[in-house]
Amino acid sequence: MSSETSDTLDQAMVRSSGLDTLLRDLTDRAVQEVPGADACSITVRRAGRLLTLAGSDGMPSGLDLRQYENGSGPCVDAAATGEEQYAPDLDGETRWPAYREYALSVGVRCALAVPVVVESEKGAALNFYGLRAHALDPGREAARAFAARAGDAIDVALRIERRRRSAADVRTALLSRSVIDQAIGILMARERVDARIALERLRRVSQDRNVKLRDLCGQLVARVSAPDSRRRK
């Protein structure tokens, strides 16, 4: 892959505001850089199932989905085996009959799935689609080089996204702890009980009403904090 392409991918990572933006930029760039490619997508295995993280502009959504549903197709095999899958002319392809019919029905004649090494996920592939038979013949080397570079970008993006989710989970947990502590304090003051008994009562009401403890405590704190409640006091 050219240094210009490498710089472009690095710039996309810097300017990207999230995983979706980065990966969409990456697939659009792949279409521009790989000769014969009319569409590109990224397949990753998560929680034991395959999904498409991003697809280039104008790519029919069913090109990958039909493969996942049937458990058969170039990107499914590439992700499962770690080996490149190439169908130069789907009109004569016999490996994936059900997928072949769908791909031809949306105008795709050529498919190439290149495995991608992603440290954080097992079973990933970069998928290229062409509208003419043998369209991707001259682009296979470029596709491999792009997939190697894309693996690094996808890995970094997924790590960033996980950190963001982790930070959000911590913030949510801290907010939950704070509102529960406030509700415990309210019960302690109102009913003159200690923190352990106050928490037990809140948990019992939470179970009886089938309401999450955090939500129940939030409702209690909101009622006590309301202007009308303060005036009544």
PDB file of C-alpha atoms in Angstrom:
ATOM      1  CA  MET A   1       0.000   0.000   0.000  1.00  0.00           C
ATOM      2  CA  SER A   2       1.325   3.449  -0.818  1.00  0.00           C
ATOM      3  CA  SER A   3       2.543   5.820   1.887  1.00  0.00           C
ATOM      4  CA  GLU A   4      -0.215   8.203   0.793  1.00  0.00           C
ATOM      5  CA  THR A   5      -2.832   5.567   1.611  1.00  0.00           C
ATOM      6  CA  SER A   6      -1.185   4.872   4.973  1.00  0.00           C
ATOM      7  CA  ASP A   7      -1.198   8.573   5.837  1.00  0.00           C
ATOM      8  CA  THR A   8      -4.836   8.861   4.804  1.00  0.00           C
ATOM      9  CA  LEU A   9      -5.863   6.032   7.138  1.00  0.00           C
ATOM     10  CA  ASP A  10      -3.905   7.550  10.021  1.00  0.00           C
ATOM     11  CA  GLN A  11      -5.566  10.897   9.407  1.00  0.00           C
ATOM     12  CA  ALA A  12      -8.978   9.221   9.374  1.00  0.00           C
ATOM     13  CA  MET A  13      -8.240   7.711  12.787  1.00  0.00           C
ATOM     14  CA  VAL A  14      -7.269  11.112  14.194  1.00  0.00           C
ATOM     15  CA  ARG A  15     -10.262  13.002  12.851  1.00  0.00           C
ATOM     16  CA  SER A  16     -12.766  10.221  13.522  1.00  0.00           C
ATOM     17  CA  SER A  17     -15.276  11.005  16.258  1.00  0.00           C
ATOM     18  CA  GLY A  18     -16.076   7.322  16.721  1.00  0.00           C
ATOM     19  CA  LEU A  19     -15.757   3.788  15.500  1.00  0.00           C
ATOM     20  CA  ASP A  20     -18.522   4.118  12.896  1.00  0.00           C
ATOM     21  CA  THR A  21     -16.932   7.149  11.236  1.00  0.00           C
ATOM     22  CA  LEU A  22     -13.485   5.606  11.129  1.00  0.00           C
ATOM     23  CA  LEU A  23     -14.603   2.300   9.661  1.00  0.00           C
ATOM     24  CA  ARG A  24     -16.880   3.919   7.091  1.00  0.00           C
ATOM     25  CA  ASP A  25     -13.956   6.093   5.986  1.00  0.00           C
ATOM     26  CA  LEU A  26     -11.822   2.972   5.775  1.00  0.00           C
ATOM     27  CA  THR A  27     -14.239   1.045   3.537  1.00  0.00           C
ATOM     28  CA  ASP A  28     -14.735   4.038   1.251  1.00  0.00           C
ATOM     29  CA  ARG A  29     -10.966   4.369   0.949  1.00  0.00           C
ATOM     30  CA  ALA A  30     -10.651   0.661   0.156  1.00  0.00           C
ATOM     31  CA  VAL A  31     -12.979   1.056  -2.835  1.00  0.00           C
ATOM     32  CA  GLN A  32     -10.800   3.889  -4.122  1.00  0.00           C
ATOM     33  CA  GLU A  33      -7.504   2.081  -3.586  1.00  0.00           C
ATOM     34  CA  VAL A  34      -8.279  -1.472  -4.747  1.00  0.00           C
ATOM     35  CA  PRO A  35      -8.637  -1.829  -8.533  1.00  0.00           C
ATOM     36  CA  GLY A  36     -11.967  -3.361  -9.568  1.00  0.00           C
ATOM     37  CA  ALA A  37     -13.667  -2.865  -6.193  1.00  0.00           C
ATOM     38  CA  ASP A  38     -17.144  -1.357  -6.348  1.00  0.00           C
ATOM     39  CA  ALA A  39     -18.004  -1.983  -2.683  1.00  0.00           C
ATOM     40  CA  CYS A  40     -16.245  -3.006   0.523  1.00  0.00           C
ATOM     41  CA  SER A  41     -17.286  -4.129   3.996  1.00  0.00           C
ATOM     42  CA  ILE A  42     -15.717  -5.242   7.278  1.00  0.00           C
ATOM     43  CA  THR A  43     -16.780  -8.500   8.945  1.00  0.00           C
ATOM     44  CA  VAL A  44     -15.924  -9.248  12.579  1.00  0.00           C
ATOM     45  CA  ARG A  45     -16.952 -12.074  14.893  1.00  0.00           C
ATOM     46  CA  ARG A  46     -18.419 -10.906  18.193  1.00  0.00           C
ATOM     47  CA  ALA A  47     -19.976 -13.031  20.913  1.00  0.00           C
ATOM     48  CA  GLY A  48     -19.800 -16.030  18.603  1.00  0.00           C
ATOM     49  CA  ARG A  49     -21.600 -14.465  15.641  1.00  0.00           C
ATOM     50  CA  LEU A  50     -20.506 -12.545  12.566  1.00  0.00           C
ATOM     51  CA  LEU A  51     -21.574  -8.979  11.933  1.00  0.00           C
ATOM     52  CA  THR A  52     -20.695  -6.181   9.545  1.00  0.00           C
ATOM     53  CA  LEU A  53     -19.014  -3.260  11.283  1.00  0.00           C
ATOM     54  CA  ALA A  54     -19.160  -0.947   8.276  1.00  0.00           C
ATOM     55  CA  GLY A  55     -19.851  -0.867   4.564  1.00  0.00           C
ATOM     56  CA  SER A  56     -18.817   1.541   1.830  1.00  0.00           C
ATOM     57  CA  ASP A  57     -21.202   4.032   0.297  1.00  0.00           C
ATOM     58  CA  GLY A  58     -23.842   2.379  -1.900  1.00  0.00           C
ATOM     59  CA  MET A  59     -23.168  -1.188  -0.800  1.00  0.00           C
ATOM     60  CA  PRO A  60     -26.305  -3.422  -0.699  1.00  0.00           C
ATOM     61  CA  SER A  61     -26.840  -4.388   2.950  1.00  0.00           C
ATOM     62  CA  GLY A  62     -27.708  -7.996   2.120  1.00  0.00           C
ATOM     63  CA  LEU A  63     -24.337  -8.869   0.589  1.00  0.00           C
ATOM     64  CA  ASP A  64     -22.921  -9.831   3.973  1.00  0.00           C
ATOM     65  CA  LEU A  65     -26.148 -10.522   5.843  1.00  0.00           C
ATOM     66  CA  ARG A  66     -27.193 -13.327   3.478  1.00  0.00           C
ATOM     67  CA  GLN A  67     -23.882 -15.043   4.152  1.00  0.00           C
ATOM     68  CA  TYR A  68     -24.332 -14.822   7.921  1.00  0.00           C
ATOM     69  CA  GLU A  69     -27.888 -16.146   7.692  1.00  0.00           C
ATOM     70  CA  ASN A  70     -26.842 -19.109   5.546  1.00  0.00           C
ATOM     71  CA  GLY A  71     -23.556 -19.700   7.358  1.00  0.00           C
ATOM     72  CA  SER A  72     -21.971 -19.831   3.934  1.00  0.00           C
ATOM     73  CA  GLY A  73     -20.163 -17.386   1.676  1.00  0.00           C
ATOM     74  CA  PRO A  74     -16.732 -15.886   0.990  1.00  0.00           C
ATOM     75  CA  CYS A  75     -16.583 -13.624   4.052  1.00  0.00           C
ATOM     76  CA  VAL A  76     -17.925 -16.391   6.336  1.00  0.00           C
ATOM     77  CA  ASP A  77     -15.259 -18.816   5.099  1.00  0.00           C
ATOM     78  CA  ALA A  78     -12.471 -16.209   5.277  1.00  0.00           C
ATOM     79  CA  ALA A  79     -13.362 -15.325   8.871  1.00  0.00           C
ATOM     80  CA  ALA A  80     -13.664 -18.993   9.870  1.00  0.00           C
ATOM     81  CA  THR A  81     -10.542 -20.367   8.183  1.00  0.00           C
ATOM     82  CA  GLY A  82      -8.237 -17.360   8.033  1.00  0.00           C
ATOM     83  CA  GLU A  83      -7.766 -18.083   4.326  1.00  0.00           C
ATOM     84  CA  GLU A  84      -8.500 -15.746   1.421  1.00  0.00           C
ATOM     85  CA  GLN A  85     -11.628 -16.541  -0.578  1.00  0.00           C
ATOM     86  CA  TYR A  86     -11.994 -15.413  -4.186  1.00  0.00           C
ATOM     87  CA  ALA A  87     -14.840 -15.917  -6.623  1.00  0.00           C
ATOM     88  CA  PRO A  88     -13.743 -14.298  -9.921  1.00  0.00           C
ATOM     89  CA  ASP A  89     -17.109 -14.997 -11.571  1.00  0.00           C
ATOM     90  CA  LEU A  90     -20.084 -15.788  -9.348  1.00  0.00           C
ATOM     91  CA  ASP A  91     -22.081 -16.847 -12.388  1.00  0.00           C
ATOM     92  CA  GLY A  92     -20.080 -20.066 -12.447  1.00  0.00           C
ATOM     93  CA  GLU A  93     -19.434 -20.376  -8.707  1.00  0.00           C
ATOM     94  CA  THR A  94     -20.435 -23.656  -7.012  1.00  0.00           C
ATOM     95  CA  ARG A  95     -19.168 -23.205  -3.422  1.00  0.00           C
ATOM     96  CA  TRP A  96     -22.019 -21.057  -2.104  1.00  0.00           C
ATOM     97  CA  PRO A  97     -25.131 -21.683  -4.224  1.00  0.00           C
ATOM     98  CA  ALA A  98     -27.629 -19.777  -2.060  1.00  0.00           C
ATOM     99  CA  TYR A  99     -25.360 -16.768  -1.729  1.00  0.00           C
ATOM    100  CA  ARG A 100     -24.445 -16.897  -5.409  1.00  0.00           C
ATOM    101  CA  GLU A 101     -28.079 -16.381  -6.390  1.00  0.00           C
ATOM    102  CA  TYR A 102     -28.516 -13.366  -4.159  1.00  0.00           C
ATOM    103  CA  ALA A 103     -25.255 -11.706  -5.192  1.00  0.00           C
ATOM    104  CA  LEU A 104     -26.092 -12.067  -8.878  1.00  0.00           C
ATOM    105  CA  SER A 105     -29.581 -10.677  -8.238  1.00  0.00           C
ATOM    106  CA  VAL A 106     -28.078  -7.395  -6.959  1.00  0.00           C
ATOM    107  CA  GLY A 107     -25.556  -7.180  -9.785  1.00  0.00           C
ATOM    108  CA  VAL A 108     -22.423  -8.527  -8.066  1.00  0.00           C
ATOM    109  CA  ARG A 109     -20.303 -10.807 -10.268  1.00  0.00           C
ATOM    110  CA  CYS A 110     -17.030 -10.922  -8.349  1.00  0.00           C
ATOM    111  CA  ALA A 111     -16.243 -11.313  -4.621  1.00  0.00           C
ATOM    112  CA  LEU A 112     -13.009 -11.322  -2.653  1.00  0.00           C
ATOM    113  CA  ALA A 113     -12.771 -11.827   1.126  1.00  0.00           C
ATOM    114  CA  VAL A 114      -9.382 -11.217   2.728  1.00  0.00           C
ATOM    115  CA  PRO A 115      -8.795 -12.300   6.362  1.00  0.00           C
ATOM    116  CA  VAL A 116      -7.868  -9.489   8.726  1.00  0.00           C
ATOM    117  CA  VAL A 117      -5.719 -10.009  11.803  1.00  0.00           C
ATOM    118  CA  VAL A 118      -7.414  -8.193  14.683  1.00  0.00           C
ATOM    119  CA  GLU A 119      -5.945  -8.886  18.109  1.00  0.00           C
ATOM    120  CA  SER A 120      -9.120  -8.065  20.024  1.00  0.00           C
ATOM    121  CA  GLU A 121     -11.489 -10.175  17.913  1.00  0.00           C
ATOM    122  CA  LYS A 122     -11.267 -13.664  16.371  1.00  0.00           C
ATOM    123  CA  GLY A 123     -12.466 -14.090  12.809  1.00  0.00           C
ATOM    124  CA  ALA A 124     -12.403 -10.882  10.779  1.00  0.00           C
ATOM    125  CA  ALA A 125     -12.347 -10.196   7.052  1.00  0.00           C
ATOM    126  CA  LEU A 126     -12.301  -7.327   4.605  1.00  0.00           C
ATOM    127  CA  ASN A 127     -14.773  -8.005   1.793  1.00  0.00           C
ATOM    128  CA  PHE A 128     -14.514  -6.590  -1.723  1.00  0.00           C
ATOM    129  CA  TYR A 129     -17.236  -6.780  -4.371  1.00  0.00           C
ATOM    130  CA  GLY A 130     -17.061  -6.117  -8.102  1.00  0.00           C
ATOM    131  CA  LEU A 131     -19.828  -5.619 -10.651  1.00  0.00           C
ATOM    132  CA  ARG A 132     -17.946  -7.314 -13.492  1.00  0.00           C
ATOM    133  CA  ALA A 133     -16.602 -10.854 -13.736  1.00  0.00           C
ATOM    134  CA  HIS A 134     -12.877 -10.960 -12.915  1.00  0.00           C
ATOM    135  CA  ALA A 135     -13.040  -7.280 -11.922  1.00  0.00           C
ATOM    136  CA  LEU A 136     -10.857  -7.887  -8.879  1.00  0.00           C
ATOM    137  CA  ASP A 137      -8.184  -9.954 -10.636  1.00  0.00           C
ATOM    138  CA  PRO A 138      -5.733  -7.015 -10.816  1.00  0.00           C
ATOM    139  CA  GLY A 139      -6.588  -5.763  -7.326  1.00  0.00           C
ATOM    140  CA  ARG A 140      -5.937  -8.830  -5.158  1.00  0.00           C
ATOM    141  CA  GLU A 141      -2.436  -7.770  -4.070  1.00  0.00           C
ATOM    142  CA  ALA A 142      -3.652  -4.275  -3.236  1.00  0.00           C
ATOM    143  CA  ALA A 143      -6.566  -5.795  -1.296  1.00  0.00           C
ATOM    144  CA  ARG A 144      -4.200  -7.909   0.805  1.00  0.00           C
ATOM    145  CA  ALA A 145      -1.982  -4.923   1.576  1.00  0.00           C
ATOM    146  CA  PHE A 146      -4.997  -2.822   2.463  1.00  0.00           C
ATOM    147  CA  ALA A 147      -6.379  -5.568   4.733  1.00  0.00           C
ATOM    148  CA  ALA A 148      -3.053  -5.744   6.585  1.00  0.00           C
ATOM    149  CA  ARG A 149      -3.149  -2.019   7.222  1.00  0.00           C
ATOM    150  CA  ALA A 150      -6.869  -2.063   8.025  1.00  0.00           C
ATOM    151  CA  GLY A 151      -6.313  -4.657  10.738  1.00  0.00           C
ATOM    152  CA  ASP A 152      -4.231  -2.173  12.721  1.00  0.00           C
ATOM    153  CA  ALA A 153      -6.815   0.578  12.282  1.00  0.00           C
ATOM    154  CA  ILE A 154      -9.726  -1.674  13.267  1.00  0.00           C
ATOM    155  CA  ASP A 155      -7.842  -2.927  16.301  1.00  0.00           C
ATOM    156  CA  VAL A 156      -7.106   0.597  17.537  1.00  0.00           C
ATOM    157  CA  ALA A 157     -10.675   1.727  16.893  1.00  0.00           C
ATOM    158  CA  LEU A 158     -12.151  -1.225  18.785  1.00  0.00           C
ATOM    159  CA  ARG A 159      -9.855  -0.605  21.746  1.00  0.00           C
ATOM    160  CA  ILE A 160     -10.857   3.059  21.845  1.00  0.00           C
ATOM    161  CA  GLU A 161     -14.518   2.124  21.681  1.00  0.00           C
ATOM    162  CA  ARG A 162     -14.139  -0.393  24.513  1.00  0.00           C
ATOM    163  CA  ARG A 163     -12.415   2.208  26.668  1.00  0.00           C
ATOM    164  CA  ARG A 164     -15.217   4.653  26.017  1.00  0.00           C
ATOM    165  CA  ARG A 165     -17.811   2.045  26.965  1.00  0.00           C
ATOM    166  CA  SER A 166     -15.816   1.187  30.077  1.00  0.00           C
ATOM    167  CA  ALA A 167     -15.591   4.848  31.091  1.00  0.00           C
ATOM    168  CA  ALA A 168     -19.332   5.259  30.509  1.00  0.00           C
ATOM    169  CA  ASP A 169     -20.012   2.165  32.639  1.00  0.00           C
ATOM    170  CA  VAL A 170     -17.908   3.594  35.460  1.00  0.00           C
ATOM    171  CA  ARG A 171     -19.744   6.918  35.304  1.00  0.00           C
ATOM    172  CA  THR A 172     -23.092   5.123  35.363  1.00  0.00           C
ATOM    173  CA  ALA A 173     -21.992   3.021  38.335  1.00  0.00           C
ATOM    174  CA  LEU A 174     -20.819   6.099  40.246  1.00  0.00           C
ATOM    175  CA  LEU A 175     -24.083   7.921  39.553  1.00  0.00           C
ATOM    176  CA  SER A 176     -26.055   4.874  40.667  1.00  0.00           C
ATOM    177  CA  ARG A 177     -24.028   4.601  43.859  1.00  0.00           C
ATOM    178  CA  SER A 178     -24.548   8.298  44.544  1.00  0.00           C
ATOM    179  CA  VAL A 179     -28.342   8.206  44.171  1.00  0.00           C
ATOM    180  CA  ILE A 180     -28.584   5.027  46.289  1.00  0.00           C
ATOM    181  CA  ASP A 181     -26.522   6.667  49.025  1.00  0.00           C
ATOM    182  CA  GLN A 182     -28.785   9.726  48.925  1.00  0.00           C
ATOM    183  CA  ALA A 183     -31.891   7.554  49.234  1.00  0.00           C
ATOM    184  CA  ILE A 184     -30.345   5.678  52.176  1.00  0.00           C
ATOM    185  CA  GLY A 185     -29.646   9.011  53.860  1.00  0.00           C
ATOM    186  CA  ILE A 186     -33.248  10.116  53.372  1.00  0.00           C
ATOM    187  CA  LEU A 187     -34.607   6.949  55.000  1.00  0.00           C
ATOM    188  CA  MET A 188     -32.115   7.187  57.840  1.00  0.00           C
ATOM    189  CA  ALA A 189     -33.285  10.736  58.623  1.00  0.00           C
ATOM    190  CA  ARG A 190     -36.993  10.028  58.187  1.00  0.00           C
ATOM    191  CA  GLU A 191     -37.260   6.713  60.000  1.00  0.00           C
ATOM    192  CA  ARG A 192     -34.282   7.044  62.342  1.00  0.00           C
ATOM    193  CA  VAL A 193     -32.663   3.771  61.267  1.00  0.00           C
ATOM    194  CA  ASP A 194     -29.070   2.927  60.419  1.00  0.00           C
ATOM    195  CA  ALA A 195     -27.690   2.589  56.871  1.00  0.00           C
ATOM    196  CA  ARG A 196     -27.937  -1.216  56.807  1.00  0.00           C
ATOM    197  CA  ILE A 197     -31.646  -1.265  57.667  1.00  0.00           C
ATOM    198  CA  ALA A 198     -32.361   1.594  55.253  1.00  0.00           C
ATOM    199  CA  LEU A 199     -30.696  -0.302  52.402  1.00  0.00           C
ATOM    200  CA  GLU A 200     -32.571  -3.520  53.274  1.00  0.00           C
ATOM    201  CA  ARG A 201     -35.902  -1.661  53.159  1.00  0.00           C
ATOM    202  CA  LEU A 202     -35.074  -0.109  49.808  1.00  0.00           C
ATOM    203  CA  ARG A 203     -34.104  -3.501  48.381  1.00  0.00           C
ATOM    204  CA  ARG A 204     -37.311  -5.079  49.669  1.00  0.00           C
ATOM    205  CA  VAL A 205     -39.468  -2.382  48.076  1.00  0.00           C
ATOM    206  CA  SER A 206     -37.444  -2.695  44.871  1.00  0.00           C
ATOM    207  CA  GLN A 207     -38.183  -6.431  44.718  1.00  0.00           C
ATOM    208  CA  ASP A 208     -41.864  -6.042  45.664  1.00  0.00           C
ATOM    209  CA  ARG A 209     -42.436  -3.413  42.969  1.00  0.00           C
ATOM    210  CA  ASN A 210     -40.154  -5.117  40.415  1.00  0.00           C
ATOM    211  CA  VAL A 211     -38.244  -1.865  39.979  1.00  0.00           C
ATOM    212  CA  LYS A 212     -34.469  -1.560  39.777  1.00  0.00           C
ATOM    213  CA  LEU A 213     -32.952  -0.337  43.025  1.00  0.00           C
ATOM    214  CA  ARG A 214     -31.239   2.538  41.229  1.00  0.00           C
ATOM    215  CA  ASP A 215     -34.516   3.696  39.662  1.00  0.00           C
ATOM    216  CA  LEU A 216     -36.426   3.384  42.948  1.00  0.00           C
ATOM    217  CA  CYS A 217     -33.820   5.454  44.766  1.00  0.00           C
ATOM    218  CA  GLY A 218     -33.831   8.013  41.979  1.00  0.00           C
ATOM    219  CA  GLN A 219     -37.591   8.413  42.320  1.00  0.00           C
ATOM    220  CA  LEU A 220     -37.304   8.888  46.075  1.00  0.00           C
ATOM    221  CA  VAL A 221     -34.536  11.475  45.767  1.00  0.00           C
ATOM    222  CA  ALA A 222     -36.471  13.311  43.044  1.00  0.00           C
ATOM    223  CA  ARG A 223     -39.600  13.507  45.211  1.00  0.00           C
ATOM    224  CA  VAL A 224     -37.678  14.846  48.198  1.00  0.00           C
ATOM    225  CA  SER A 225     -35.775  17.321  46.020  1.00  0.00           C
ATOM    226  CA  ALA A 226     -38.911  18.689  44.303  1.00  0.00           C
ATOM    227  CA  PRO A 227     -39.797  22.338  45.163  1.00  0.00           C
ATOM    228  CA  ASP A 228     -43.264  21.392  46.468  1.00  0.00           C
ATOM    229  CA  SER A 229     -41.713  18.834  48.822  1.00  0.00           C
ATOM    230  CA  ARG A 230     -39.297  21.392  50.239  1.00  0.00           C
ATOM    231  CA  ARG A 231     -42.085  23.921  50.819  1.00  0.00           C
ATOM    232  CA  ARG A 232     -44.158  21.337  52.690  1.00  0.00           C
ATOM    233  CA  LYS A 233     -41.242  20.764  55.008  1.00  0.00           C
TER     234      LYS A 233
END
